[in-house]
Tab-separated table of C-alpha atoms and ligand atoms in Angstrom:
chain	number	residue	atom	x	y	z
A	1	UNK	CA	268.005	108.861	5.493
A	2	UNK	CA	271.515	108.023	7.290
A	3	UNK	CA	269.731	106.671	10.403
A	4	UNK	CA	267.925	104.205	7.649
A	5	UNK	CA	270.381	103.680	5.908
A	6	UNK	CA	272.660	102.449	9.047
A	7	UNK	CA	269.888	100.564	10.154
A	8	UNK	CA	269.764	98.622	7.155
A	9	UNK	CA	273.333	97.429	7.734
A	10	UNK	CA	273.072	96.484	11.025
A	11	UNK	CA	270.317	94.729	10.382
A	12	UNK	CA	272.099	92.908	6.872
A	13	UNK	CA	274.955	93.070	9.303
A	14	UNK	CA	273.463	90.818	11.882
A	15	UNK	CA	271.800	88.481	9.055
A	16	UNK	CA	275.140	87.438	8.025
A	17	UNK	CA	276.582	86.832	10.749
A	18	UNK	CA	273.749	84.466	12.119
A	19	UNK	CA	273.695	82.783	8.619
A	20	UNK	CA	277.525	82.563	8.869
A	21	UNK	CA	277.299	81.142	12.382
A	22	UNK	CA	274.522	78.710	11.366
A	23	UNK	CA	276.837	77.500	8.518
A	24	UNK	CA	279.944	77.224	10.650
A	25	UNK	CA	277.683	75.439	13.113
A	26	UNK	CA	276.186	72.666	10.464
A	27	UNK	CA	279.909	72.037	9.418
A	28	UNK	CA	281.107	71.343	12.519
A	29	UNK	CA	277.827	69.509	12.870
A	30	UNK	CA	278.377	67.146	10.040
A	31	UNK	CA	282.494	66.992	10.672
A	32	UNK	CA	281.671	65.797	14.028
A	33	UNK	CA	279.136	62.926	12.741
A	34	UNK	CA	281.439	61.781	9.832
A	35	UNK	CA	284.492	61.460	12.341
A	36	UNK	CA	282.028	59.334	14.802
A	37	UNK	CA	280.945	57.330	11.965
A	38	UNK	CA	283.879	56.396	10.991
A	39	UNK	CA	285.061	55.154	14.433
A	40	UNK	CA	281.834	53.065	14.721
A	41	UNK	CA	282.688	51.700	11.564
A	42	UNK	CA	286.322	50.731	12.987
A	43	UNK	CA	285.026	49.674	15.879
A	44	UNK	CA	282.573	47.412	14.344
A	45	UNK	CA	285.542	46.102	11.744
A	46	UNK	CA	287.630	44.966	15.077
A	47	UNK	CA	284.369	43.096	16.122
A	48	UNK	CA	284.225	41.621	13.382
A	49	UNK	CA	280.344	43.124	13.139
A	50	UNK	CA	278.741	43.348	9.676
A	51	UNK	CA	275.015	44.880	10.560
A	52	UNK	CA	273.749	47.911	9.529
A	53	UNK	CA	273.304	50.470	12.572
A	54	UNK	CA	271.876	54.055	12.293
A	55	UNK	CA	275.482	54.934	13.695
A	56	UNK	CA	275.357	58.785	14.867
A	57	UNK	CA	272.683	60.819	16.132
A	58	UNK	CA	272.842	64.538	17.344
A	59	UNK	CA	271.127	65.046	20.447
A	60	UNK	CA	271.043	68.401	21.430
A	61	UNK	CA	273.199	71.385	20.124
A	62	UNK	CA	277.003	70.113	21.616
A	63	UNK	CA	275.615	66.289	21.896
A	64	UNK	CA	276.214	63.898	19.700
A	65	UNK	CA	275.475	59.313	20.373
A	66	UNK	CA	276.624	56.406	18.846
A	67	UNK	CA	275.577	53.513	18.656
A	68	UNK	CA	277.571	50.113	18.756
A	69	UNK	CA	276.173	46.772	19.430
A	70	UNK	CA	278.871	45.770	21.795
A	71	UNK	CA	280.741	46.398	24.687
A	72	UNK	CA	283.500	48.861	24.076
A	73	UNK	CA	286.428	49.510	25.849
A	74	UNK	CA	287.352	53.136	26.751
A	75	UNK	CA	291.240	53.541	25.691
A	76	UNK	CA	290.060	51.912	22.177
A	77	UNK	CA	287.200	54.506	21.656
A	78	UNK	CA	289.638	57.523	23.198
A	79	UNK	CA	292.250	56.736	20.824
A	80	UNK	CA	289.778	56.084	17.619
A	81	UNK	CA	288.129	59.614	18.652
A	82	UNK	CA	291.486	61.425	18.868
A	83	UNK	CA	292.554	59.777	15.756
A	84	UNK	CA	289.191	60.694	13.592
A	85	UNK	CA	288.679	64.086	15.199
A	86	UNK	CA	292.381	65.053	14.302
A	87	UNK	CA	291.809	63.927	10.807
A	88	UNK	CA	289.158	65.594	10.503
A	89	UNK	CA	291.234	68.814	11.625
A	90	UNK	CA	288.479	69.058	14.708
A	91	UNK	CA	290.950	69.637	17.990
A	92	UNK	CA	289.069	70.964	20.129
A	93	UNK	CA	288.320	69.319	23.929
A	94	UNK	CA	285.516	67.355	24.287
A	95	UNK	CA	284.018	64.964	27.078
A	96	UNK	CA	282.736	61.577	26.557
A	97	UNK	CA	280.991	58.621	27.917
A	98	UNK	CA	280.366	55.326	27.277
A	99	UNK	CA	276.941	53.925	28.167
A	100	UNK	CA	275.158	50.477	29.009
A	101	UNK	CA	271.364	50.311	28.433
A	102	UNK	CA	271.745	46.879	30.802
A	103	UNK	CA	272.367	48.618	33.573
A	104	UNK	CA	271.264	51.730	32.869
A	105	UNK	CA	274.382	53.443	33.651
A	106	UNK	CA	277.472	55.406	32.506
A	107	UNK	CA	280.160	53.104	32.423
A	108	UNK	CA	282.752	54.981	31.998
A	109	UNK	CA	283.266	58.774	31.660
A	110	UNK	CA	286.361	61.140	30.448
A	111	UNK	CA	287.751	64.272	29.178
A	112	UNK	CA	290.185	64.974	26.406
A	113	UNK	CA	291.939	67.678	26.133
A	114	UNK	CA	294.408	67.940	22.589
A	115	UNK	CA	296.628	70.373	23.930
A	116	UNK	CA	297.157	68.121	27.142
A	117	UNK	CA	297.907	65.117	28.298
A	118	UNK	CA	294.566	62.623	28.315
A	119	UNK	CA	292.143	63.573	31.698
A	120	UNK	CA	290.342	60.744	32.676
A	121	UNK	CA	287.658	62.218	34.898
A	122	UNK	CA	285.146	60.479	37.363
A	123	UNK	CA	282.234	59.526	36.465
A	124	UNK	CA	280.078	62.259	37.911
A	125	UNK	CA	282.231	64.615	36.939
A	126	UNK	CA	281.120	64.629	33.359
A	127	UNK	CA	278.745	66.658	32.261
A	128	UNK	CA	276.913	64.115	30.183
A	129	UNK	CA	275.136	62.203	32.623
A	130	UNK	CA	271.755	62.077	30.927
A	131	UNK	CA	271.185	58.606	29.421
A	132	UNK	CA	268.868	57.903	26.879
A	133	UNK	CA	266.033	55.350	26.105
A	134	UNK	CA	268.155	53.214	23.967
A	135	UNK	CA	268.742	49.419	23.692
A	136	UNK	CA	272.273	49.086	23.171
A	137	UNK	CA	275.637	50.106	24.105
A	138	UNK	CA	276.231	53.387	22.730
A	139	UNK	CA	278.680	56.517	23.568
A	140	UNK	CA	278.393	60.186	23.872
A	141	UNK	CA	280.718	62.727	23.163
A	142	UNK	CA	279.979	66.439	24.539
A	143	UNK	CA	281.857	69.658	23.492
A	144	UNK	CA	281.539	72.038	26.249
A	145	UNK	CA	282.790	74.960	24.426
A	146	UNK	CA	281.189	74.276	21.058
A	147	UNK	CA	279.655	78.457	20.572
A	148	UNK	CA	283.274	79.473	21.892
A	149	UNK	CA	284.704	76.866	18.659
A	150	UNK	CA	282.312	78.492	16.131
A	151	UNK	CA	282.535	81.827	17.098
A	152	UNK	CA	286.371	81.616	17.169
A	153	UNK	CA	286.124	80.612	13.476
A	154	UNK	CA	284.151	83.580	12.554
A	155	UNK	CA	287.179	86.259	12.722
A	156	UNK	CA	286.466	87.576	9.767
A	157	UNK	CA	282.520	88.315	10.855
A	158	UNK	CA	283.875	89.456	14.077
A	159	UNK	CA	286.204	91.975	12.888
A	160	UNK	CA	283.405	93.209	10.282
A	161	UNK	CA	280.853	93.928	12.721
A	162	UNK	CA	283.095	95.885	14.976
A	163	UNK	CA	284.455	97.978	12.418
A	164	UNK	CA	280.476	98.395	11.915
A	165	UNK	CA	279.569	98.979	15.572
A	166	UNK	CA	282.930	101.771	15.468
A	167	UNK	CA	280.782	103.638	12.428
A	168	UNK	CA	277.879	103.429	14.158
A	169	UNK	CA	279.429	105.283	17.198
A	170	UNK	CA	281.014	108.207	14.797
A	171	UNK	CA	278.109	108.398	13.342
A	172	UNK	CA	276.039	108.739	16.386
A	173	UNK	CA	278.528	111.152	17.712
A	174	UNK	CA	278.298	113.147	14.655
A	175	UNK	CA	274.794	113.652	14.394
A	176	UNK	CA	274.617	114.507	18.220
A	177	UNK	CA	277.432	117.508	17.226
A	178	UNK	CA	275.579	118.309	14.653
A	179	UNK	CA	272.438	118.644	16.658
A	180	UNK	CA	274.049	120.673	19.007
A	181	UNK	CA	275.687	123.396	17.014
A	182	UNK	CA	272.441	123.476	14.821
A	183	UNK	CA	271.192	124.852	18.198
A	184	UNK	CA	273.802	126.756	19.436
A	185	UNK	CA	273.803	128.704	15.630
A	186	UNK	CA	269.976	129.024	15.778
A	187	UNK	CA	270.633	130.467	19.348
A	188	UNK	CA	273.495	132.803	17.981
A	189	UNK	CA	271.646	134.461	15.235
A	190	UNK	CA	268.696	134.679	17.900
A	191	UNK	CA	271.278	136.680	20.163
A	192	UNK	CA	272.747	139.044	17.087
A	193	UNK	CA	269.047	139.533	15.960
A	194	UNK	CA	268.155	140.708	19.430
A	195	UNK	CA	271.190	142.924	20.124
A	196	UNK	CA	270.840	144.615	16.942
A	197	UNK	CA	267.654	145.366	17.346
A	198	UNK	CA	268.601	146.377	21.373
A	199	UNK	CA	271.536	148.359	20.265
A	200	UNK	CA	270.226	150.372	16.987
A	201	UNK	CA	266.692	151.612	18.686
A	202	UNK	CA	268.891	153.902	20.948
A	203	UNK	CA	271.604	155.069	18.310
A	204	UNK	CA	268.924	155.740	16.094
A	205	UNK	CA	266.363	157.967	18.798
A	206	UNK	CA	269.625	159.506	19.963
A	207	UNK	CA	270.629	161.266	15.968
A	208	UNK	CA	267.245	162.008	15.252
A	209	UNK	CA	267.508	164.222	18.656
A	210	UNK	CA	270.268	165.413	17.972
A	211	UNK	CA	269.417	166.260	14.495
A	212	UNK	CA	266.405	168.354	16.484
A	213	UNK	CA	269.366	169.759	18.548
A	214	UNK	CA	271.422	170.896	15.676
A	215	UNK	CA	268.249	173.043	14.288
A	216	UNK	CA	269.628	176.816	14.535
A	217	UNK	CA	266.546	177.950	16.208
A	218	UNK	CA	266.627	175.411	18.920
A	219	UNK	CA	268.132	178.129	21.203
A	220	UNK	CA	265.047	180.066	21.185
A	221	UNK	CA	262.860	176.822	22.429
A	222	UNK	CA	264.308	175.912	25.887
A	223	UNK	CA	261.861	173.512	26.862
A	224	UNK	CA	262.192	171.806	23.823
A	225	UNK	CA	265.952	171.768	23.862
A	226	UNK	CA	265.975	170.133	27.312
A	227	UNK	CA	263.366	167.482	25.945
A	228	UNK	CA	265.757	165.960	23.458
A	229	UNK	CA	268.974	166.346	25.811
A	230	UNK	CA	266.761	164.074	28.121
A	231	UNK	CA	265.954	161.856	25.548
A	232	UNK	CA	269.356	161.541	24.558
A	233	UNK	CA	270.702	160.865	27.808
A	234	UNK	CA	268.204	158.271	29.034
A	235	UNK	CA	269.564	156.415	25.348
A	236	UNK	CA	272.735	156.905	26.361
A	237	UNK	CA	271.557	155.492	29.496
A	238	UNK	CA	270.224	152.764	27.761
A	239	UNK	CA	273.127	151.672	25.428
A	240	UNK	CA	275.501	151.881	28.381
A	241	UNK	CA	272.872	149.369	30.239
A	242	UNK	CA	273.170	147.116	27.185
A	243	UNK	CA	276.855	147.333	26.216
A	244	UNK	CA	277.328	146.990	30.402
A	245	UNK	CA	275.428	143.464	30.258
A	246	UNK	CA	277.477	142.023	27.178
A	247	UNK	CA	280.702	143.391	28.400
A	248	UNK	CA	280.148	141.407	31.861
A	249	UNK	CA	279.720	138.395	30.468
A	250	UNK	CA	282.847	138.908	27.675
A	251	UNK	CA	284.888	139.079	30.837
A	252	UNK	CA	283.790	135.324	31.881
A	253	UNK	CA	285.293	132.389	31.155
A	254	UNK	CA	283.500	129.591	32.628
A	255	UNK	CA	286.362	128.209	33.514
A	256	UNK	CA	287.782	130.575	35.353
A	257	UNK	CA	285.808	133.513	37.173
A	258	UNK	CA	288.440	136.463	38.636
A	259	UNK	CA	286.787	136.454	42.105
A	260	UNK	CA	287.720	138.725	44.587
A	261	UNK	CA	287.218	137.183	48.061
A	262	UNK	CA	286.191	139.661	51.014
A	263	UNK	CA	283.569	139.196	53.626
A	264	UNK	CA	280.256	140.637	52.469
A	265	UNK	CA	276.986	141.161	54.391
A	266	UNK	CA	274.357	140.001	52.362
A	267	UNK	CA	271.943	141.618	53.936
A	268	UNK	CA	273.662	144.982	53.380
A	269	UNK	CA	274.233	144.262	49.446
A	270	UNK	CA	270.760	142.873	48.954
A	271	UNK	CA	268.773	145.805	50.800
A	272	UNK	CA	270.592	148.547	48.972
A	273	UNK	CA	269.836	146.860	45.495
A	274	UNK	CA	266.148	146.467	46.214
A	275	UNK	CA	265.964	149.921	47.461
A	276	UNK	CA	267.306	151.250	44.019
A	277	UNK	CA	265.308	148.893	42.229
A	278	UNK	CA	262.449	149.334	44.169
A	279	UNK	CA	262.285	153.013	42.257
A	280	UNK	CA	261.663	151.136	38.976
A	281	UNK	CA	259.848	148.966	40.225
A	282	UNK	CA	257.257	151.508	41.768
A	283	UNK	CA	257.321	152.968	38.421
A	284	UNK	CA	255.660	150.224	36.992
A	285	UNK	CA	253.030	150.255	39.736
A	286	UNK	CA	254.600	147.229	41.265
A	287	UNK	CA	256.003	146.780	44.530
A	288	UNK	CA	258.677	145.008	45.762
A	289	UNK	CA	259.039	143.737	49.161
A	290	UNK	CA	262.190	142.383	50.961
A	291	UNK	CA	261.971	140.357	54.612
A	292	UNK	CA	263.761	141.816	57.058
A	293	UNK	CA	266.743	139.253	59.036
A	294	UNK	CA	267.829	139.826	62.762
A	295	UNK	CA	270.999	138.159	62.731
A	296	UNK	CA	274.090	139.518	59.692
A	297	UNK	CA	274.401	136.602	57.115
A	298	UNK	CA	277.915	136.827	55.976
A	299	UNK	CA	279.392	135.335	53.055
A	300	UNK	CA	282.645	135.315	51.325
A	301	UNK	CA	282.773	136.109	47.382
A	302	UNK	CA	282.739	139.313	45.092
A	303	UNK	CA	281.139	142.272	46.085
A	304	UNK	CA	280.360	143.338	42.283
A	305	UNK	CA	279.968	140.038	41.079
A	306	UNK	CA	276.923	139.291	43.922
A	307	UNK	CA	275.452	142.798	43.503
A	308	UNK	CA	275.001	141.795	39.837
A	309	UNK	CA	273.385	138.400	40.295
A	310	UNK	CA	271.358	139.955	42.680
A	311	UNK	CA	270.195	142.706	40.152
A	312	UNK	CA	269.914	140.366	37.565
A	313	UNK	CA	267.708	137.780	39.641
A	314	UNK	CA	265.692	141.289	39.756
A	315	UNK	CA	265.520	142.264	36.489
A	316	UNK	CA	263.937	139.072	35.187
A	317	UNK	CA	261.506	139.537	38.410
A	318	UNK	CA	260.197	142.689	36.842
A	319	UNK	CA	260.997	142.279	32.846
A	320	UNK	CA	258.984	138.561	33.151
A	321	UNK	CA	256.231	140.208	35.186
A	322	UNK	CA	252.054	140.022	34.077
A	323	UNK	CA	251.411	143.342	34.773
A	324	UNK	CA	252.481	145.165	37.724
A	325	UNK	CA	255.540	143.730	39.020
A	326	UNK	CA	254.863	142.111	42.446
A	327	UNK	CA	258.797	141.008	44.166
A	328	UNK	CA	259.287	139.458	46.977
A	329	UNK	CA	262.979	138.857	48.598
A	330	UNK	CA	263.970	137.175	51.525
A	331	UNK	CA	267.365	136.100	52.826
A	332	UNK	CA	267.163	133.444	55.284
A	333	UNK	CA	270.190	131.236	56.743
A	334	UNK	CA	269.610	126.865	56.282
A	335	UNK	CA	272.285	124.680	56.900
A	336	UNK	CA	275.247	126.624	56.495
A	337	UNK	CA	274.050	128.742	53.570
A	338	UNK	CA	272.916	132.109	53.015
A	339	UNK	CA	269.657	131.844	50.903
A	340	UNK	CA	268.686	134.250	48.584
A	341	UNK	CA	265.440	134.086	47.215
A	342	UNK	CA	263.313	136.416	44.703
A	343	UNK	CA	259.790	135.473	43.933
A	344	UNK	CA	257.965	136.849	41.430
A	345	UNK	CA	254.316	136.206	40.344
A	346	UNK	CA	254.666	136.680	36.904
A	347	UNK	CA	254.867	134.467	33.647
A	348	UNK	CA	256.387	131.484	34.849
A	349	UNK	CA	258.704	129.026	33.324
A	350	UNK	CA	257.199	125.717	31.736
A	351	UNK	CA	259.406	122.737	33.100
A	352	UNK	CA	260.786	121.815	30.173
A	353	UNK	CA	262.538	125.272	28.868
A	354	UNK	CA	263.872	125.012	33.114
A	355	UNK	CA	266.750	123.110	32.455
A	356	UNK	CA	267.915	125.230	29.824
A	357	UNK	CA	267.949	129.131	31.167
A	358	UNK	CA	270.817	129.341	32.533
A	359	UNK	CA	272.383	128.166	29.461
A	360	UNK	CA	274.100	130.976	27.547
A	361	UNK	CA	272.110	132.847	24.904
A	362	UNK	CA	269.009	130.882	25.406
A	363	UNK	CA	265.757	132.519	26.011
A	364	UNK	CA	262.643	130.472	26.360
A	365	UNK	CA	260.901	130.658	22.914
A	366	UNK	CA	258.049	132.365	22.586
A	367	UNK	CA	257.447	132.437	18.458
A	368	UNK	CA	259.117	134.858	16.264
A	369	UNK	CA	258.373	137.885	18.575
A	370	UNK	CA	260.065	138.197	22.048
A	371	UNK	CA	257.884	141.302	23.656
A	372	UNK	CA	260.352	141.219	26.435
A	373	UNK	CA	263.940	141.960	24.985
A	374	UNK	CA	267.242	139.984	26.352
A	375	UNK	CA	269.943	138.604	25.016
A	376	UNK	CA	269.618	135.430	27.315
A	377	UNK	CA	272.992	136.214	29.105
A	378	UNK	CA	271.370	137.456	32.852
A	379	UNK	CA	270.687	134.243	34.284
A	380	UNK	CA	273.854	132.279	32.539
A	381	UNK	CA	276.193	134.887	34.365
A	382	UNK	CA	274.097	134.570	37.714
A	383	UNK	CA	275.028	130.735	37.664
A	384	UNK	CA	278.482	131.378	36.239
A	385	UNK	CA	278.921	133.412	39.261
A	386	UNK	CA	277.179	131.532	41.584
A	387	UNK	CA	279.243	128.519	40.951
A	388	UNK	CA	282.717	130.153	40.793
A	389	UNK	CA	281.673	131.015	44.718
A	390	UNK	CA	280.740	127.495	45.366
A	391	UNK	CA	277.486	127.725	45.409
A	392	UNK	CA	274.099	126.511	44.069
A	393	UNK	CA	271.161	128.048	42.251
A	394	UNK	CA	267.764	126.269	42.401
A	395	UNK	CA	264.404	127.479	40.596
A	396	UNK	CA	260.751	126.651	41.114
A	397	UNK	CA	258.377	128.047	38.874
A	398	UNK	CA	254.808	127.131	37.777
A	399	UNK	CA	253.776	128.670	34.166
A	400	UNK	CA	251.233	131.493	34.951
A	401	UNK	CA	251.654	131.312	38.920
A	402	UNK	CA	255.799	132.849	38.979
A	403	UNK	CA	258.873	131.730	39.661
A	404	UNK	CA	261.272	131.502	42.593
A	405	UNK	CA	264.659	132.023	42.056
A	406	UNK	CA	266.898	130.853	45.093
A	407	UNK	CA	270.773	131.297	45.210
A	408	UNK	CA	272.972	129.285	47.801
A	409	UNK	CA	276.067	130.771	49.254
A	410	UNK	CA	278.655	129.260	51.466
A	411	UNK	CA	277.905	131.189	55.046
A	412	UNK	CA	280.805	132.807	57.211
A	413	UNK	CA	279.946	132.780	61.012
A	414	UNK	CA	280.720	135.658	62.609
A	415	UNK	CA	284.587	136.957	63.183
A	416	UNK	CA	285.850	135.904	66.834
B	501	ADP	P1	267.128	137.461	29.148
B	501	ADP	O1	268.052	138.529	28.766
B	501	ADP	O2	266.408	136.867	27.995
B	501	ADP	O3	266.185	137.851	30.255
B	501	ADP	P2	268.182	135.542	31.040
B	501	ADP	O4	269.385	134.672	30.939
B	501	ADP	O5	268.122	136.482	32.182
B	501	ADP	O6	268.069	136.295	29.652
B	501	ADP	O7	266.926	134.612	31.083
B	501	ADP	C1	266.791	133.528	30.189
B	501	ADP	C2	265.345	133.235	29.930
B	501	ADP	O8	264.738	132.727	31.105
B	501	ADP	C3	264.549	134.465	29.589
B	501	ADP	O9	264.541	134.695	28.196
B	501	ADP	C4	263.154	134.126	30.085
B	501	ADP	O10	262.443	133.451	29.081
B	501	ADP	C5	263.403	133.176	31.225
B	501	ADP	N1	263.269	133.826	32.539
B	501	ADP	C6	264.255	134.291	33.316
B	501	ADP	N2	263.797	134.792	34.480
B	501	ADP	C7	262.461	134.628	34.445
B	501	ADP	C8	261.387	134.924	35.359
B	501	ADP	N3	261.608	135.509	36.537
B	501	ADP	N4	260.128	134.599	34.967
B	501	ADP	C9	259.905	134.000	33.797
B	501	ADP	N5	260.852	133.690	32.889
B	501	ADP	C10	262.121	133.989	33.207
């Protein structure tokens, strides 16, 4: 309704102000005409001339003739046109030439300028050189800047339409902020929904075990006993997991990441991690599959920080899976960086949800029900990270094929 509604005026908007230049532009029109009319008239009433002439005709939009049945001499017709325009309260330069149908020629040619003294140009220097099929002696007067004249009358219109075009800009603005927190509060309540779902399915497991463990007879069942002290502990396990992920990310600011800086071997940090996720992975009946590298790739950032992106570029592997998880990492050196890269051949990412993951909060939507739970924080902290160490993150991913995560760090060469 706004976006009509603004519409609307600027399209009244613009209708006045055309209407309001077309008016300002038939007065000056006719102002013009009545001051040339009158100096034919004078002229004529020196010559002693009594017919009846069609006196002044408009030619094109800043061109106006006159015609007079005599020979006219050019200081006479400046100073009757300076005289007439400046009663007629119209000061604004002009050009003008006098013309002889005999000859078929411009006989003489000038500028005036009010502010100035008088500028008597050459002939070809005026810009009215086009002659016309008349028989007579007439003259021609030009106004170069006739749109700059009207326009420059229209203040009021001018000032009106950019007090409009400064609304329209607010209001553009607006609805763009509103847009986006619409989004970022849809994305929000997403988040809460998700983490208290994440974070009361594990308090609430863990007291009805313990309520088993608080049975008086519990003693005499062992087996039992140890069941729900397992279960409790792989909660616990579970909440700390949770709490772990949300408390990384509350210790961000994106605009400025504490970074250690210490010489790391990637191929150290990323070998151990796959090795202790490869146990979850071969859980799953997956497998997970990392390329050996000859020569240490060394890079300079956060040991804890890297070891995270790298487990979280490994969690999504296996959480986004079809199936059983399939991994594969590689570390390779290109152009003075140390590429990571973890391919997965699971659910893919359609292109237009890509430019949005590593966004904070946002998970790609997938209707009401997520069967994969998140709070859509991993991947925002790996490119946090990842750019606090001056480096890049690029993704290619084909919906149902898998995706290929690849992070770019800044390569040390070896220590002399
Ligand atoms: P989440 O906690 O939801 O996994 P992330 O920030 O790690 O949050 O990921 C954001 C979204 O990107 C996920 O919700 C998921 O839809 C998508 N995503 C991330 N990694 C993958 C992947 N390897 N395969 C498919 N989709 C992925």
């Amino acid at each position: 309704m706004a976006i009509v509604s603004l519409t609307g005026i600027i399209v009244t908007q613009s209708y006045w102000v055309r209407r309001a230049y077309s008016m300002q532009e038939k007065e000056f029109n006719d102002r013009v005409s009545i001051a040339m009319s009158s100096v034919v008239q004078r002229i004529m009433a020196l010559n002693e001339d009594s017919s009846i002439v069609e006196p002044v005709e408009q030619v094109s939009s800043s061109f106006f003739v006159a015609n007079i049945n005599d020979t006219l001499h050019p200081y006479l017709l400046e100073t009757l046109l300076r005289e007439e325009f400046q009663a007629s309260n119209l000061q604004e330069d002009f050009e003008y030439g006098i013309y002889d149908c005999f000859n078929d020629s411009i006989v003489f040619g000038g500028k005036v300028n009010f502010e100035d003294e008088i500028v008597h140009a050459e002939q070809a220097d005026v810009s009215i050189q086009k002659k016309f099929d008349k028989d007579g002696h007439y003259f021609g007067i030009y106004f170069p800047s006739k749109t700059g004249i009207i326009v420059r009358q229209m203040d009021f219109w001018l000032f009106s339409s950019f007090v409009i075009l400064v609304i329209v800009i607010f209001f553009a603005y607006t609805i763009y902020i509103i847009l986006k927190q619409k989004r970022l509060s849809e994305v929000k309540t997403d988040f809460i929904n998700n983490m208290t779902h994440e974070l009361k399915t594990p308090i609430s497991t863990i007291g009805v075990s313990a309520g088993v463990l608080l049975k008086d007879n519990i003693v005499e069942d062992p087996e039992r006993l140890h069941r729900y002290a397992q279960i409790i502990e792989n909660e616990n396990n579970r909440l700390k997991t949770q709490v772990d992920k949300v408390l990384q990310l509350a210790s961000l600011s994106p605009d400025k990441v504490d970074i250690k800086s210490e010489r790391l071997d990637m191929q150290d940090i990323v070998s151990k991690a796959c090795s202790t996720y490869g146990v979850k992975v071969g859980e799953k009946g997956g497998t997970l599959s990392m390329a050996q590298v000859s020569d240490p790739l060394m890079v300079r950032g956060d040991r804890v920080h890297i070891t995270n992106i790298v487990y979280n570029l490994l969690d999504n592997a296996c959480k986004y899976a079809e199936g059983a998880p399939a991994i594969d990492v590689s570390l390779t050196a290109q152009q003075g960086w140390v590429v990571l890269s973890v391919q997965d051949h699971g659910i893919g990412i359609d292109k237009k949800h890509q430019s949005n993951i590593f966004e904070k909060f946002y998970r790609v939507p997938t209707g009401n029900v997520h069967n994969v739970k998140g709070f859509g924080l991993g991947l925002y902290y790996v490119y946090t990270i990842v750019r606090a160490h001056q480096g890049k993150i690029e993704l290619e991913s084909t919906p149902g094929k898998g995706s290929t995560f690849k992070v770019f760090l800044k390569r040390e060469q070896h220590e002399q």
